Amino acid sequence: MRSSLVYPDVINSETPPGDETPPLTLSLTKRKGERGTTAVASLPFMSSLLFIISLLLFLSPSPDLRQIVFVIQSQSNSFHVQRAERLRASLLQQATDLTENPPVVLFLHSLSDNEGDWSILPMLPHFSKTFGKNSSWLVFLEEDTDVKVGELLGVLAKFDGTKEWFLGKPLHDEESTIIHHYAFAENPPQFKYPDFSAGWALSVPLVQRLAERIRDEPLKSDFTIDLKHEVALYIWNQGQGLRLTAVPELCTELQDSPRAPHCATTLSAPAPACGEAVGKDDVFVAVKTCQKFHTERVPVVKETWEQEASLLEYYSDYADPSIPTINLGVPNTERGHCGKTFAILKQFASGAVPETKWLIIVDDDTLISLPRLRALLGCYDASEPVCLGERYGYGLSQGGYSYITGGGGMVFSREAVLQLLQSGCKCYSDDAPDDMVLGMCFNALGLAVTHSPLFHQARPEDYARDYLSHQVPISFHKHWNIDPVAVFNSWLREGAPTTAPHQPDKTPKTEL
């Protein structure tokens, strides 16, 4: 903070008449047995020198809240808007308490009509143009990030805002992973990327340079899978750019943790708490399978999480009464499964199954905690069109769309299913990628999908250990090179620790 100060006369070189303070003195003496001359300062000199140093430190430039732009990585769903509004209110109240002018606080989802704004990189030219002249920092926060504004100002004061900085809490991969396209396969831990939950910051000079690069070289129109890793890769730029600078005060500790006092950012809870969970009879579970997996994958579902479902059906290409499975009349395809998924949506809306508020579609190799899912759904309004899960993107920088990736589970409110089917949107082929087609359909309807980081398209081994350490996960996906029952018992079974250790998988990569 800047303060108005009266500079004391002590910094003058002469002592005013009548002042009893002796002049500042510095004597040169030669002690017995020593070579050379030693400077020995008198006590008044040292006291005054310390005062001057302290004064200069106090007067040194530090960030003003008016120089900081807070960007809340918000979403348009009503539950998430409420969370973002609470965070904004907290930031503004703390600014008032600090007698600071209020900072700029932005909701990322409301900056434009572009579906890809959540991927942040396409927004950098806008940030550069709007805030490049009068701001020093862009600080990005997730909705559940708690901020101690005074401490954060102190953290940013350690860095020269006129230079390029990329600040955050570092994560790293223990092994090369599919969600990062097996980047840095020879030494995965070498590359650090920010944990968004702790907050992260870009200095405006860096934003300006990145914006120029984006204007000169348009962003690639491909997949957005793990945004925090992809942002760090873009800034690193094949070694020609910046690496992440670790800031220990940016934390993912819970607010009441003994380690939280040194933190400028913390988390309020590892998962949203919204009161009463939805009932078992409010959720219909559809498991996609096929005949070749009836004896391999379906028994894992039955051994792990099936008993937590009140309403569940297995949809296959073959009717097997021993499970039982339902033949939807859609041939199995090696990939895509769009025809099967749309047949399930029609079943759900037709009255052929019990009418529920929520539908979840999972793969037969999805591992999921239904009690945790029902607790999360207590946060959402089923009368709204909700499509919930782990969000990916395709072509976001060039008018693409977002979608909920299927392996971690796709959750739909009944209203979302009805609007989708009434729109006439459909598969262009039975083997089209179902999750991506659904994303295109919702995008055409102007309905944004809703992201939750508690759903996971891959296995625990595929995520940074520190990233999972502050989560209560809802799902994982794939049985590949793991014991799926052991993974479920460690990570998802009720009563299991909310975080569980995992060892890096050194086996060869053989499938996607």
Coordinates of C-alpha atoms in Angstrom, one line a residue:
M1 CA 0.0 0.0 0.0
R2 CA 1.1 3.6 -0.6
S3 CA 1.0 5.9 2.5
S4 CA 1.4 9.7 2.9
L5 CA 4.5 10.3 5.0
V6 CA 6.3 13.3 6.4
Y7 CA 10.0 12.8 5.8
P8 CA 11.9 13.3 9.1
D9 CA 14.8 15.8 9.4
V10 CA 17.1 12.9 10.5
I11 CA 18.0 12.3 6.8
N12 CA 19.7 15.7 6.6
S13 CA 23.5 15.9 6.8
E14 CA 23.5 18.5 9.5
T15 CA 22.0 18.6 13.0
P16 CA 19.7 21.5 13.5
P17 CA 20.6 24.0 16.3
G18 CA 19.4 23.0 19.7
D19 CA 19.0 19.3 18.6
E20 CA 20.6 17.1 21.2
T21 CA 21.2 14.3 18.7
P22 CA 24.9 14.2 17.9
P23 CA 25.8 14.4 14.2
L24 CA 26.2 11.1 12.3
T25 CA 29.8 10.1 12.6
L26 CA 32.0 7.4 11.1
S27 CA 35.5 6.9 12.6
L28 CA 38.4 5.1 11.1
T29 CA 40.5 3.2 13.6
K30 CA 43.3 0.7 13.6
R31 CA 42.9 -2.0 16.2
K32 CA 46.1 -3.6 17.8
G33 CA 47.4 -6.5 15.9
E34 CA 45.2 -5.9 12.8
R35 CA 46.3 -4.8 9.4
G36 CA 44.6 -2.0 7.6
T37 CA 41.9 0.4 8.8
T38 CA 38.5 -0.7 10.2
A39 CA 35.4 1.5 9.9
V40 CA 33.6 1.7 13.3
A41 CA 30.3 3.4 13.3
S42 CA 29.0 5.2 16.4
L43 CA 25.7 4.0 17.9
P44 CA 23.8 7.1 16.7
F45 CA 25.0 6.4 13.2
M46 CA 23.9 2.8 13.2
S47 CA 20.5 3.7 14.6
S48 CA 19.9 6.4 12.0
L49 CA 21.2 4.2 9.2
L50 CA 18.7 1.4 10.2
F51 CA 15.9 4.0 10.3
I52 CA 16.8 5.2 6.8
I53 CA 16.9 1.7 5.4
S54 CA 13.6 0.9 6.9
L55 CA 12.1 4.1 5.5
L56 CA 13.4 3.4 2.0
L57 CA 11.9 -0.1 2.2
F58 CA 8.6 1.3 3.3
L59 CA 8.6 3.8 0.5
S60 CA 9.7 1.3 -2.2
P61 CA 7.0 0.7 -4.9
S62 CA 4.5 -2.1 -4.1
P63 CA 1.4 -3.2 -6.0
D64 CA -1.6 -1.1 -5.6
L65 CA -4.9 -3.0 -5.8
R66 CA -5.8 -0.7 -8.7
Q67 CA -2.9 -2.3 -10.6
I68 CA -4.2 -5.8 -10.1
V69 CA -6.9 -7.4 -12.3
F70 CA -8.6 -10.4 -10.6
V71 CA -10.0 -12.9 -13.2
I72 CA -12.4 -15.4 -11.6
Q73 CA -12.5 -18.5 -13.8
S74 CA -16.3 -18.6 -13.5
Q75 CA -19.0 -20.6 -15.2
S76 CA -22.5 -19.6 -16.4
N77 CA -24.4 -22.2 -14.3
S78 CA -26.4 -20.5 -11.5
F79 CA -24.6 -22.4 -8.8
H80 CA -21.2 -21.4 -10.1
V81 CA -22.3 -17.7 -10.6
Q82 CA -23.2 -17.6 -6.9
R83 CA -19.8 -18.9 -5.9
A84 CA -18.0 -16.4 -8.1
E85 CA -20.1 -13.6 -6.7
R86 CA -19.2 -14.6 -3.1
L87 CA -15.5 -14.5 -4.1
R88 CA -15.8 -11.1 -5.7
A89 CA -17.7 -9.8 -2.6
S90 CA -14.8 -11.1 -0.4
L91 CA -12.2 -9.4 -2.6
L92 CA -14.0 -6.1 -2.6
Q93 CA -14.7 -6.1 1.2
Q94 CA -11.1 -6.8 1.9
A95 CA -10.1 -3.9 -0.3
T96 CA -12.4 -1.7 1.7
D97 CA -10.9 -3.0 5.0
L98 CA -7.4 -2.2 3.7
T99 CA -8.7 1.3 2.7
E100 CA -7.6 0.5 -0.8
N101 CA -9.5 1.5 -3.9
P102 CA -11.5 -1.4 -5.2
P103 CA -9.7 -3.6 -7.8
V104 CA -11.1 -4.8 -11.1
V105 CA -12.7 -8.2 -10.6
L106 CA -13.9 -10.0 -13.8
F107 CA -16.0 -13.1 -14.3
L108 CA -14.4 -15.0 -17.1
H109 CA -17.6 -16.5 -18.4
S110 CA -19.3 -13.1 -18.9
L111 CA -16.5 -11.3 -20.9
S112 CA -17.9 -12.2 -24.3
D113 CA -20.2 -14.7 -26.1
N114 CA -17.2 -16.8 -27.1
E115 CA -17.5 -20.4 -25.8
G116 CA -13.8 -20.7 -25.7
D117 CA -13.1 -17.9 -23.2
W118 CA -12.6 -20.5 -20.4
S119 CA -9.4 -21.6 -22.2
I120 CA -7.9 -18.2 -21.3
L121 CA -5.3 -18.0 -24.1
P122 CA -7.8 -16.5 -26.7
M123 CA -8.6 -13.8 -24.1
L124 CA -5.0 -12.5 -23.7
P125 CA -5.2 -10.0 -26.5
H126 CA -8.3 -8.5 -24.9
F127 CA -6.6 -8.4 -21.5
S128 CA -3.6 -6.7 -23.1
K129 CA -5.6 -4.1 -24.9
T130 CA -7.9 -3.3 -21.9
F131 CA -5.5 -3.4 -19.0
G132 CA -2.0 -3.1 -20.5
K133 CA -1.5 0.6 -19.7
N134 CA -2.7 0.9 -16.2
S135 CA -2.2 -2.6 -14.6
S136 CA 0.7 -4.6 -13.5
W137 CA -0.8 -8.1 -12.8
L138 CA -3.5 -10.4 -13.9
V139 CA -4.4 -12.8 -11.0
F140 CA -6.5 -15.8 -11.9
L141 CA -8.7 -17.5 -9.3
E142 CA -11.0 -20.4 -9.3
E143 CA -14.3 -20.1 -7.6
D144 CA -13.3 -22.0 -4.5
T145 CA -10.0 -20.1 -4.0
D146 CA -9.9 -18.1 -0.8
V147 CA -7.7 -15.0 -0.9
K148 CA -6.1 -13.0 1.8
V149 CA -5.7 -9.8 -0.2
G150 CA -3.2 -8.1 2.1
E151 CA -0.9 -11.1 2.0
L152 CA -1.3 -11.4 -1.7
L153 CA -0.2 -7.8 -2.2
G154 CA 2.9 -8.6 -0.1
V155 CA 3.7 -11.6 -2.3
L156 CA 3.4 -9.7 -5.5
A157 CA 5.6 -6.9 -4.1
K158 CA 8.5 -9.4 -4.2
F159 CA 8.4 -9.4 -8.0
D160 CA 9.1 -6.5 -10.3
G161 CA 5.9 -6.0 -12.2
T162 CA 7.6 -4.3 -15.1
K163 CA 9.3 -7.6 -16.0
E164 CA 7.8 -10.9 -17.3
W165 CA 6.5 -13.3 -14.6
F166 CA 4.5 -16.5 -14.5
L167 CA 3.7 -17.3 -10.9
G168 CA 1.9 -20.2 -9.2
K169 CA 2.0 -23.3 -7.2
P170 CA 3.9 -25.9 -9.2
L171 CA 2.5 -29.3 -10.2
H172 CA 4.5 -32.0 -12.1
D173 CA 3.9 -35.4 -13.5
E174 CA 5.5 -38.5 -12.0
E175 CA 5.3 -40.3 -15.3
S176 CA 4.3 -39.3 -18.9
T177 CA 0.6 -39.3 -19.2
I178 CA -2.0 -39.5 -21.9
I179 CA -3.8 -36.3 -20.7
H180 CA -0.6 -34.4 -21.5
H181 CA 0.1 -36.3 -24.7
Y182 CA 3.1 -38.0 -23.1
A183 CA 5.0 -34.8 -23.0
F184 CA 8.5 -34.9 -21.5
A185 CA 8.4 -38.7 -21.6
E186 CA 12.1 -39.0 -20.7
N187 CA 11.8 -36.8 -17.6
P188 CA 8.2 -35.9 -16.8
P189 CA 8.9 -34.1 -13.4
Q190 CA 11.1 -31.5 -15.1
F191 CA 8.1 -29.5 -16.4
K192 CA 6.1 -27.5 -13.9
Y193 CA 2.6 -26.2 -14.4
P194 CA 0.3 -24.3 -12.1
D195 CA -2.3 -25.7 -9.8
F196 CA -5.2 -23.4 -10.7
S197 CA -6.9 -24.0 -7.3
A198 CA -4.1 -22.0 -5.6
G199 CA -4.5 -19.1 -7.9
W200 CA -1.9 -18.0 -10.5
A201 CA -0.6 -14.7 -11.9
L202 CA 0.8 -13.2 -15.1
S203 CA 2.6 -9.9 -15.1
V204 CA 1.2 -7.5 -17.7
P205 CA 4.5 -7.3 -19.7
L206 CA 4.2 -11.1 -20.2
V207 CA 0.5 -10.8 -21.2
Q208 CA 1.4 -8.1 -23.7
R209 CA 4.1 -10.3 -25.3
L210 CA 1.9 -13.3 -25.4
A211 CA -0.9 -11.2 -27.0
E212 CA 1.4 -10.1 -29.7
R213 CA 2.4 -13.7 -30.4
I214 CA -1.2 -14.7 -30.6
R215 CA -1.9 -11.9 -33.1
D216 CA 1.1 -12.9 -35.2
E217 CA 0.6 -16.7 -34.9
P218 CA -3.1 -17.7 -34.4
L219 CA -3.6 -20.4 -31.7
K220 CA -3.9 -23.9 -33.0
S221 CA -7.4 -25.2 -33.4
D222 CA -7.2 -28.6 -31.7
F223 CA -8.1 -30.2 -28.3
T224 CA -8.0 -28.5 -24.9
I225 CA -7.7 -31.3 -22.4
D226 CA -5.8 -30.1 -19.3
L227 CA -5.8 -26.3 -19.5
K228 CA -3.3 -25.7 -16.7
H229 CA -0.7 -27.8 -18.5
E230 CA -1.5 -26.4 -21.9
V231 CA -1.2 -22.7 -20.7
A232 CA 2.2 -23.5 -19.1
L233 CA 3.4 -25.2 -22.4
Y234 CA 2.3 -22.2 -24.4
I235 CA 4.1 -19.8 -22.1
W236 CA 7.2 -22.0 -22.1
N237 CA 7.2 -22.1 -25.9
Q238 CA 9.6 -24.9 -26.5
G239 CA 12.1 -23.4 -24.1
Q240 CA 12.1 -19.9 -25.7
G241 CA 9.6 -18.5 -23.2
L242 CA 9.2 -18.6 -19.4
R243 CA 8.9 -21.4 -16.9
L244 CA 6.6 -21.2 -13.9
T245 CA 8.1 -19.5 -10.9
A246 CA 7.0 -21.3 -7.7
V247 CA 5.4 -19.1 -5.0
P248 CA 5.1 -21.0 -1.7
E249 CA 2.4 -18.5 -0.4
L250 CA 0.0 -19.7 -3.2
C251 CA -1.5 -22.7 -1.4
T252 CA -4.1 -25.4 -1.7
E253 CA -4.2 -25.9 2.1
L254 CA -7.6 -25.8 3.7
Q255 CA -8.4 -22.6 5.6
D256 CA -8.1 -24.3 9.0
S257 CA -4.9 -26.2 8.2
P258 CA -2.0 -25.5 10.6
R259 CA 0.1 -24.7 7.5
A260 CA -2.4 -22.1 6.2
P261 CA -1.2 -19.0 8.2
H262 CA 1.7 -18.5 5.8
C263 CA -0.5 -18.7 2.8
A264 CA -2.0 -15.9 0.7
T265 CA -4.5 -18.3 -0.9
T266 CA -6.2 -21.4 0.5
L267 CA -9.2 -23.6 -0.2
S268 CA -12.5 -23.5 1.8
A269 CA -13.3 -27.2 1.2
P270 CA -12.1 -30.1 -0.9
A271 CA -15.6 -30.4 -2.4
P272 CA -18.6 -28.2 -2.5
A273 CA -21.0 -28.5 0.4
C274 CA -24.6 -27.7 -0.5
G275 CA -26.6 -29.4 2.2
E276 CA -28.8 -32.4 1.5
A277 CA -27.7 -34.8 -1.3
V278 CA -30.2 -35.8 -3.9
G279 CA -31.9 -39.2 -3.3
K280 CA -31.0 -42.5 -4.9
D281 CA -34.3 -42.5 -6.7
D282 CA -33.5 -39.1 -8.3
V283 CA -30.6 -40.5 -10.3
F284 CA -30.9 -43.0 -13.2
V285 CA -27.6 -44.7 -14.1
A286 CA -27.0 -46.0 -17.7
V287 CA -23.9 -48.2 -18.2
K288 CA -22.7 -48.5 -21.8
T289 CA -21.2 -52.0 -22.5
C290 CA -21.0 -54.6 -25.2
Q291 CA -21.0 -58.4 -25.4
K292 CA -17.2 -58.8 -25.4
F293 CA -16.9 -56.9 -22.0
H294 CA -19.8 -58.7 -20.3
T295 CA -17.4 -61.0 -18.5
E296 CA -14.4 -58.6 -18.1
R297 CA -15.7 -55.2 -17.1
V298 CA -19.3 -55.6 -15.9
P299 CA -18.2 -57.9 -13.0
V300 CA -16.0 -55.0 -11.7
V301 CA -19.0 -52.6 -11.8
K302 CA -21.0 -55.1 -9.8
E303 CA -18.2 -55.6 -7.2
T304 CA -17.5 -52.0 -6.7
W305 CA -20.2 -49.3 -7.2
E306 CA -23.4 -51.0 -8.6
Q307 CA -24.9 -51.5 -5.1
E308 CA -25.0 -47.8 -4.5
A309 CA -27.4 -47.3 -7.5
S310 CA -31.1 -47.6 -6.9
L311 CA -32.0 -47.3 -10.6
L312 CA -29.4 -48.8 -13.1
E313 CA -29.4 -50.5 -16.4
Y314 CA -26.7 -52.0 -18.6
Y315 CA -27.1 -51.1 -22.3
S316 CA -25.4 -53.4 -24.8
D317 CA -25.5 -54.9 -28.3
Y318 CA -26.6 -58.2 -26.8
A319 CA -29.3 -59.1 -24.3
D320 CA -27.8 -61.1 -21.5
P321 CA -30.3 -62.1 -18.8
S322 CA -27.6 -63.1 -16.4
I323 CA -26.5 -59.5 -15.9
P324 CA -29.1 -58.4 -17.2
T325 CA -28.3 -56.2 -20.2
I326 CA -30.7 -54.4 -22.7
N327 CA -30.1 -54.6 -26.4
L328 CA -30.8 -51.2 -27.8
G329 CA -30.7 -52.5 -31.4
V330 CA -27.6 -50.4 -32.1
P331 CA -24.6 -52.5 -33.3
N332 CA -21.5 -52.1 -31.3
T333 CA -18.8 -49.9 -32.8
E334 CA -15.1 -49.9 -32.0
R335 CA -15.1 -46.2 -31.1
G336 CA -17.6 -43.4 -30.9
H337 CA -20.8 -45.0 -29.6
C338 CA -22.9 -42.0 -30.6
G339 CA -25.8 -44.2 -31.8
K340 CA -25.9 -46.0 -28.5
T341 CA -25.8 -42.9 -26.4
F342 CA -28.6 -41.2 -28.2
A343 CA -30.7 -44.3 -27.9
I344 CA -30.1 -44.1 -24.1
L345 CA -31.2 -40.5 -24.1
K346 CA -34.4 -41.4 -25.9
Q347 CA -35.0 -44.2 -23.5
F348 CA -34.7 -41.8 -20.6
A349 CA -37.1 -39.3 -22.0
S350 CA -39.7 -41.8 -23.3
G351 CA -41.0 -43.2 -20.1
A352 CA -39.4 -46.6 -20.8
V353 CA -37.4 -46.1 -17.5
P354 CA -38.5 -44.6 -14.2
E355 CA -38.7 -40.8 -14.4
T356 CA -35.9 -39.2 -12.5
K357 CA -34.4 -35.7 -12.2
W358 CA -30.9 -36.8 -13.3
L359 CA -29.3 -39.2 -15.8
I360 CA -25.7 -40.3 -15.7
I361 CA -24.2 -42.2 -18.6
V362 CA -20.9 -44.0 -17.9
D363 CA -18.7 -46.5 -19.6
D364 CA -18.3 -50.1 -18.3
D365 CA -14.8 -49.2 -17.2
T366 CA -15.7 -46.1 -15.3
L367 CA -15.1 -46.2 -11.6
I368 CA -17.5 -43.8 -9.7
S369 CA -18.7 -42.9 -6.2
L370 CA -22.4 -42.4 -6.5
P371 CA -22.8 -41.1 -2.9
R372 CA -20.3 -38.3 -3.7
L373 CA -22.1 -37.6 -7.0
R374 CA -25.4 -37.3 -5.3
A375 CA -23.9 -34.9 -2.7
L376 CA -22.5 -32.8 -5.6
L377 CA -25.9 -32.8 -7.4
G378 CA -27.4 -31.2 -4.3
C379 CA -25.7 -28.0 -5.5
Y380 CA -27.5 -27.9 -8.8
D381 CA -31.0 -27.0 -9.9
A382 CA -32.5 -29.9 -11.9
S383 CA -35.0 -27.6 -13.5
E384 CA -32.2 -26.0 -15.4
P385 CA -30.5 -27.6 -18.4
V386 CA -27.4 -29.0 -16.8
C387 CA -24.7 -31.1 -18.5
L388 CA -22.0 -31.8 -15.9
G389 CA -18.6 -33.6 -15.8
E390 CA -15.0 -33.1 -16.9
R391 CA -14.9 -30.4 -19.6
Y392 CA -12.7 -30.7 -22.7
G393 CA -12.7 -28.4 -25.7
Y394 CA -12.2 -28.6 -29.4
G395 CA -11.2 -25.7 -31.7
L396 CA -11.9 -23.2 -28.9
S397 CA -9.8 -20.5 -30.4
Q398 CA -11.7 -20.6 -33.7
G399 CA -15.3 -20.9 -32.9
G400 CA -15.3 -24.5 -31.6
Y401 CA -17.1 -26.0 -28.7
S402 CA -16.8 -27.6 -25.2
Y403 CA -18.0 -31.0 -24.3
I404 CA -18.1 -33.3 -21.3
T405 CA -15.7 -36.2 -21.8
G406 CA -17.5 -39.5 -21.6
G407 CA -15.1 -41.7 -19.7
G408 CA -15.4 -39.8 -16.4
G409 CA -19.2 -39.8 -16.6
M410 CA -21.7 -37.5 -18.2
V411 CA -24.5 -36.1 -16.0
F412 CA -27.6 -34.6 -17.5
S413 CA -30.7 -33.0 -15.9
R414 CA -33.9 -34.1 -17.4
E415 CA -34.4 -30.6 -18.7
A416 CA -31.1 -30.8 -20.6
V417 CA -32.1 -34.1 -22.2
L418 CA -35.5 -32.8 -23.3
Q419 CA -34.1 -29.7 -24.8
L420 CA -31.4 -31.7 -26.6
L421 CA -33.9 -34.2 -28.1
Q422 CA -36.4 -31.5 -29.0
S423 CA -33.7 -29.6 -31.0
G424 CA -33.5 -32.4 -33.5
C425 CA -29.7 -32.7 -33.0
K426 CA -28.5 -36.2 -33.8
C427 CA -25.5 -38.3 -34.6
Y428 CA -24.0 -38.0 -38.1
S429 CA -23.1 -41.7 -37.7
D430 CA -23.4 -44.4 -35.1
D431 CA -19.7 -44.5 -34.5
A432 CA -19.3 -40.7 -34.1
P433 CA -17.7 -39.6 -30.8
D434 CA -20.8 -39.3 -28.6
D435 CA -19.4 -36.8 -26.1
M436 CA -18.2 -34.5 -28.8
V437 CA -21.5 -34.7 -30.8
L438 CA -23.3 -33.9 -27.6
G439 CA -21.0 -30.9 -27.1
M440 CA -21.8 -29.6 -30.6
C441 CA -25.5 -30.0 -29.9
F442 CA -25.5 -28.1 -26.6
N443 CA -23.3 -25.4 -28.2
A444 CA -25.8 -25.0 -31.0
L445 CA -28.5 -24.6 -28.3
G446 CA -26.5 -22.0 -26.5
L447 CA -26.2 -24.2 -23.4
A448 CA -22.8 -24.2 -21.8
V449 CA -21.6 -27.4 -20.3
T450 CA -20.5 -27.3 -16.7
H451 CA -17.1 -28.4 -15.5
S452 CA -16.2 -30.2 -12.3
P453 CA -12.6 -31.2 -11.6
L454 CA -13.9 -34.1 -9.5
F455 CA -14.6 -36.2 -12.6
H456 CA -11.6 -37.7 -14.2
Q457 CA -11.3 -39.2 -17.7
A458 CA -8.1 -41.1 -16.8
R459 CA -6.6 -43.1 -13.9
P460 CA -5.2 -41.7 -10.7
E461 CA -1.7 -42.4 -12.0
D462 CA -2.3 -40.0 -14.8
Y463 CA -2.8 -36.9 -12.6
A464 CA -0.3 -35.0 -10.5
R465 CA -0.2 -36.3 -6.9
D466 CA -0.5 -32.8 -5.4
Y467 CA -3.5 -32.1 -7.6
L468 CA -5.4 -35.0 -6.3
S469 CA -4.3 -34.4 -2.7
H470 CA -6.9 -31.6 -2.2
Q471 CA -9.8 -33.3 -4.0
V472 CA -12.6 -35.7 -3.0
P473 CA -12.8 -37.3 -6.4
I474 CA -16.0 -38.6 -7.9
S475 CA -14.8 -40.7 -10.8
F476 CA -11.8 -42.2 -12.6
H477 CA -11.7 -44.1 -15.9
K478 CA -9.9 -47.1 -17.5
H479 CA -8.9 -50.5 -16.1
W480 CA -5.7 -50.4 -18.1
N481 CA -2.6 -51.7 -16.2
I482 CA -4.3 -51.3 -12.8
D483 CA -6.4 -53.3 -10.4
P484 CA -9.7 -51.5 -10.8
V485 CA -11.2 -52.9 -7.6
A486 CA -8.1 -51.8 -5.6
V487 CA -8.3 -48.3 -7.2
F488 CA -12.0 -48.0 -6.3
N489 CA -11.4 -49.2 -2.7
S490 CA -8.5 -46.7 -2.3
W491 CA -10.0 -43.6 -3.9
L492 CA -13.8 -43.9 -4.1
R493 CA -15.3 -46.3 -1.6
E494 CA -17.1 -44.6 1.2
G495 CA -14.9 -44.5 4.3
A496 CA -11.7 -44.6 2.2
P497 CA -9.2 -41.7 2.7
T498 CA -10.1 -38.8 0.5
T499 CA -6.6 -38.9 -0.9
A500 CA -4.7 -42.1 -1.6
P501 CA -1.1 -42.6 -2.7
H502 CA -0.3 -44.0 -6.0
Q503 CA 2.9 -45.3 -7.5
P504 CA 4.1 -44.3 -11.0
D505 CA 3.2 -46.8 -13.6
K506 CA 6.3 -47.8 -15.6
T507 CA 4.6 -50.2 -17.9
P508 CA 4.6 -49.5 -21.7
K509 CA 1.7 -47.4 -23.1
T510 CA -0.4 -49.6 -25.3
E511 CA -3.8 -47.8 -25.6
L512 CA -5.5 -44.5 -25.5

